[in-house]
mmCIF file of C-alpha atoms in Angstrom:
data_model
loop_
_atom_site.group_PDB
_atom_site.id
_atom_site.type_symbol
_atom_site.label_atom_id
_atom_site.label_comp_id
_atom_site.label_asym_id
_atom_site.label_seq_id
_atom_site.Cartn_x
_atom_site.Cartn_y
_atom_site.Cartn_z
ATOM 1 C CA MET A 1080 18.543 20.669 16.082
ATOM 2 C CA ALA A 1081 22.251 19.800 14.438
ATOM 3 C CA ARG A 1082 24.982 23.326 15.009
ATOM 4 C CA SER A 1083 28.592 23.110 13.836
ATOM 5 C CA SER A 1084 31.576 25.390 15.021
ATOM 6 C CA ALA A 1085 35.241 25.333 13.542
ATOM 7 C CA ARG A 1086 35.876 22.696 15.569
ATOM 8 C CA LYS A 1087 33.465 20.834 16.475
ATOM 9 C CA PHE A 1088 30.117 19.609 14.851
ATOM 10 C CA ARG A 1089 27.242 18.617 18.107
ATOM 11 C CA GLN A 1090 23.679 17.074 17.537
ATOM 12 C CA SER A 1091 20.744 18.163 19.569
ATOM 13 C CA PRO A 1092 19.280 16.442 21.484
ATOM 14 C CA SER A 1093 22.537 13.649 21.913
ATOM 15 C CA THR A 1094 20.660 11.171 23.211
ATOM 16 C CA PRO A 1095 19.545 8.575 20.291
ATOM 17 C CA ARG A 1096 16.070 8.443 19.182
ATOM 18 C CA LYS A 1097 13.879 5.532 18.768
ATOM 19 C CA VAL A 1098 13.192 5.095 14.595
ATOM 20 C CA GLY A 1099 12.117 1.668 12.646
ATOM 21 C CA THR A 1100 9.880 0.946 15.799
ATOM 22 C CA PRO A 1101 7.001 -1.742 14.701
ATOM 23 C CA LEU A 1102 3.457 0.320 14.150
ATOM 24 C CA SER A 1103 2.046 -3.107 15.941
ATOM 25 C CA ALA A 1104 3.545 -6.697 17.217
ATOM 26 C CA GLU A 1105 1.089 -7.838 15.735
ATOM 27 C CA ILE A 1106 2.705 -6.634 12.299
ATOM 28 C CA PRO A 1107 5.599 -8.561 11.044
ATOM 29 C CA ALA A 1108 8.839 -7.541 9.979
ATOM 30 C CA PRO A 1109 9.471 -7.401 5.965
ATOM 31 C CA VAL A 1110 11.317 -10.214 5.243
ATOM 32 C CA PRO A 1111 15.228 -8.527 4.391
ATOM 33 C CA GLY A 1112 15.510 -7.753 0.062
ATOM 34 C CA TRP A 1113 11.519 -7.876 -0.518
ATOM 35 C CA GLY A 1114 9.976 -4.573 0.601
ATOM 36 C CA LYS A 1115 6.135 -3.961 1.596
ATOM 37 C CA CYS A 1116 3.216 -1.651 0.103
ATOM 38 C CA ILE A 1117 1.366 0.697 2.271
ATOM 39 C CA ALA A 1118 -1.940 2.619 0.317
ATOM 40 C CA PHE A 1119 -4.269 5.180 2.070
ATOM 41 C CA ASP A 1120 -7.694 4.158 1.358
ATOM 42 C CA ARG A 1121 -9.399 8.047 0.613
ATOM 43 C CA SER A 1122 -13.200 6.665 0.989
ATOM 44 C CA SER A 1123 -12.947 5.424 3.993
ATOM 45 C CA GLY A 1124 -12.544 9.647 5.023
ATOM 46 C CA ILE A 1125 -10.315 12.102 7.231
ATOM 47 C CA THR A 1126 -10.089 12.905 10.876
ATOM 48 C CA GLY A 1127 -8.499 14.793 12.523
ATOM 49 C CA GLY A 1128 -6.034 15.436 9.407
ATOM 50 C CA LYS A 1129 -6.156 10.949 9.098
ATOM 51 C CA THR A 1130 -7.725 9.204 6.730
ATOM 52 C CA ASN A 1131 -8.822 6.752 8.486
ATOM 53 C CA THR A 1132 -8.295 3.377 7.391
ATOM 54 C CA LEU A 1133 -4.517 2.363 5.496
ATOM 55 C CA TYR A 1134 -3.745 -1.027 3.524
ATOM 56 C CA PHE A 1135 -0.624 -2.612 5.078
ATOM 57 C CA HIS A 1136 1.423 -5.256 3.017
ATOM 58 C CA SER A 1137 4.626 -6.891 4.613
ATOM 59 C CA ALA A 1138 6.206 -9.195 2.082
ATOM 60 C CA GLY A 1139 6.917 -12.112 2.313
ATOM 61 C CA THR A 1140 3.903 -12.565 4.642
ATOM 62 C CA ALA A 1141 0.355 -14.170 3.060
ATOM 63 C CA ASN A 1142 -1.614 -11.053 5.176
ATOM 64 C CA LEU A 1143 -2.796 -7.212 4.064
ATOM 65 C CA TYR A 1144 -3.425 -5.058 6.979
ATOM 66 C CA LYS A 1145 -6.474 -3.132 7.415
ATOM 67 C CA ILE A 1146 -5.599 -0.576 9.940
ATOM 68 C CA ASN A 1147 -8.676 1.551 11.361
ATOM 69 C CA GLN A 1148 -6.255 4.840 12.521
ATOM 70 C CA ILE A 1149 -8.832 6.800 14.612
ATOM 71 C CA SER A 1150 -9.685 3.374 16.768
ATOM 72 C CA GLY A 1151 -5.925 1.676 16.319
ATOM 73 C CA ALA A 1152 -7.928 -1.104 14.733
ATOM 74 C CA ILE A 1153 -5.810 -3.695 12.980
ATOM 75 C CA THR A 1154 -7.776 -6.409 10.638
ATOM 76 C CA VAL A 1155 -5.668 -9.019 8.899
ATOM 77 C CA ILE A 1156 -6.562 -10.292 5.255
ATOM 78 C CA ALA A 1157 -5.487 -13.246 5.054
ATOM 79 C CA GLY A 1158 -4.612 -15.311 1.248
ATOM 80 C CA ALA A 1159 -3.055 -11.389 0.250
ATOM 81 C CA PRO A 1160 -0.648 -11.974 -1.954
ATOM 82 C CA ALA A 1161 2.932 -13.378 -0.650
ATOM 83 C CA ILE A 1162 4.859 -10.098 -2.402
ATOM 84 C CA CYS A 1163 3.501 -6.882 -3.082
ATOM 85 C CA ARG A 1164 4.557 -4.749 -6.083
ATOM 86 C CA GLN A 1165 1.995 -1.911 -5.553
ATOM 87 C CA LEU A 1166 -1.218 -1.396 -3.630
ATOM 88 C CA ARG A 1167 -3.681 0.602 -4.754
ATOM 89 C CA VAL A 1168 -7.066 1.380 -2.563
ATOM 90 C CA ASN A 1169 -9.761 2.734 -5.190
ATOM 91 C CA PRO A 1170 -10.505 5.878 -4.105
ATOM 92 C CA VAL A 1171 -13.963 6.395 -4.443
ATOM 93 C CA SER A 1172 -15.252 2.300 -3.580
ATOM 94 C CA GLY A 1173 -12.365 1.214 -1.254
ATOM 95 C CA VAL A 1174 -11.184 -1.705 -3.952
ATOM 96 C CA VAL A 1175 -7.516 -2.676 -3.172
ATOM 97 C CA ILE A 1176 -5.274 -3.766 -6.018
ATOM 98 C CA ALA A 1177 -2.107 -5.767 -5.380
ATOM 99 C CA ILE A 1178 -0.076 -6.566 -8.016
ATOM 100 C CA ASP A 1179 2.280 -9.564 -6.780
ATOM 101 C CA SER A 1180 5.836 -10.306 -7.352
ATOM 102 C CA ALA A 1181 4.155 -11.846 -10.921
ATOM 103 C CA GLY A 1182 2.704 -8.709 -12.141
ATOM 104 C CA GLN A 1183 -0.116 -9.965 -11.841
ATOM 105 C CA PRO A 1184 -3.222 -8.072 -10.377
ATOM 106 C CA ARG A 1185 -5.202 -9.146 -7.391
ATOM 107 C CA ARG A 1186 -8.715 -7.269 -6.334
ATOM 108 C CA TRP A 1187 -10.029 -7.166 -2.864
ATOM 109 C CA THR A 1188 -13.489 -6.146 -1.372
ATOM 110 C CA ALA A 1189 -15.077 -7.068 1.674
ATOM 111 C CA ALA A 1190 -17.589 -8.570 0.163
ATOM 112 C CA GLY A 1191 -15.838 -10.807 -2.245
ATOM 113 C CA GLY A 1192 -12.686 -11.065 -0.903
ATOM 114 C CA TRP A 1193 -9.423 -11.800 -3.033
ATOM 115 C CA THR A 1194 -10.411 -12.587 -6.988
ATOM 116 C CA ASN A 1195 -8.523 -11.253 -10.213
ATOM 117 C CA PRO A 1196 -10.367 -8.322 -12.495
ATOM 118 C CA VAL A 1197 -13.062 -8.544 -13.805
ATOM 119 C CA CYS A 1198 -13.385 -7.068 -16.802
ATOM 120 C CA GLY A 1199 -11.097 -6.262 -19.559
ATOM 121 C CA TRP A 1200 -8.407 -7.653 -17.710
ATOM 122 C CA THR A 1201 -5.205 -8.459 -20.134
ATOM 123 C CA ALA A 1202 -2.351 -11.206 -19.699
ATOM 124 C CA GLY A 1203 0.771 -9.264 -18.585
ATOM 125 C CA GLU A 1204 3.435 -8.186 -16.457
ATOM 126 C CA PHE A 1205 1.909 -5.097 -13.988
ATOM 127 C CA THR A 1206 3.810 -2.236 -12.309
ATOM 128 C CA ASP A 1207 0.948 -0.092 -11.401
ATOM 129 C CA VAL A 1208 -3.028 0.550 -10.740
ATOM 130 C CA VAL A 1209 -4.027 4.183 -11.714
ATOM 131 C CA PHE A 1210 -7.694 4.445 -10.221
ATOM 132 C CA HIS A 1211 -9.830 7.055 -11.851
ATOM 133 C CA PRO A 1212 -10.287 9.969 -9.451
ATOM 134 C CA THR A 1213 -14.489 9.622 -9.689
ATOM 135 C CA ASP A 1214 -15.472 7.099 -11.286
ATOM 136 C CA GLY A 1215 -15.046 3.705 -8.848
ATOM 137 C CA GLY A 1216 -15.418 1.261 -11.886
ATOM 138 C CA LYS A 1217 -12.332 1.854 -14.067
ATOM 139 C CA ALA A 1218 -9.215 1.312 -13.740
ATOM 140 C CA TRP A 1219 -6.103 1.291 -15.861
ATOM 141 C CA LEU A 1220 -2.858 -1.514 -15.238
ATOM 142 C CA VAL A 1221 0.665 -0.292 -16.281
ATOM 143 C CA PHE A 1222 2.657 -2.703 -18.532
ATOM 144 C CA TYR A 1223 5.841 -3.406 -16.659
ATOM 145 C CA ALA A 1224 6.875 -2.226 -20.791
ATOM 146 C CA GLY A 1225 5.466 1.142 -20.118
ATOM 147 C CA GLN A 1226 2.158 0.627 -21.842
ATOM 148 C CA ILE A 1227 -1.486 1.591 -20.232
ATOM 149 C CA ALA A 1228 -4.243 -1.041 -20.413
ATOM 150 C CA TYR A 1229 -7.789 0.136 -19.343
ATOM 151 C CA PHE A 1230 -10.242 -2.357 -17.007
ATOM 152 C CA CYS A 1231 -13.224 -2.220 -15.095
ATOM 153 C CA VAL A 1232 -12.842 -3.058 -11.592
ATOM 154 C CA GLY A 1233 -16.633 -3.898 -10.535
#
């Protein structure tokens, strides 16, 4: 709690707080100047007010981390783009789409691993992906220039 008077400004508590503590020693810190992506998997359900599963990508690694927030288990998913511009999880099917450094979408499923989106995909540089809220097979890619392209997730 911050307090002020005409003479001093003081902070309570007066001792420094721990900030920036990594989630786990298994997840490397991001490469400076790159970034990280995080996405919550709403298809995994909610327990105690928390989404059960989230995905985390630390730039400079070719790994995606699947984190079970209930058990604390972390699964390393190899083969992810080294740089992730955007990360989204389909709220119905749990399919993960990562937009890589070249603006290309990469699709991940537990059954199929990493692939390109399977249908209706148009070449271009993309900045984001938006999933249909109730139809797990529909999504739209947002082009760098602001245009939108429909594709099916498969």
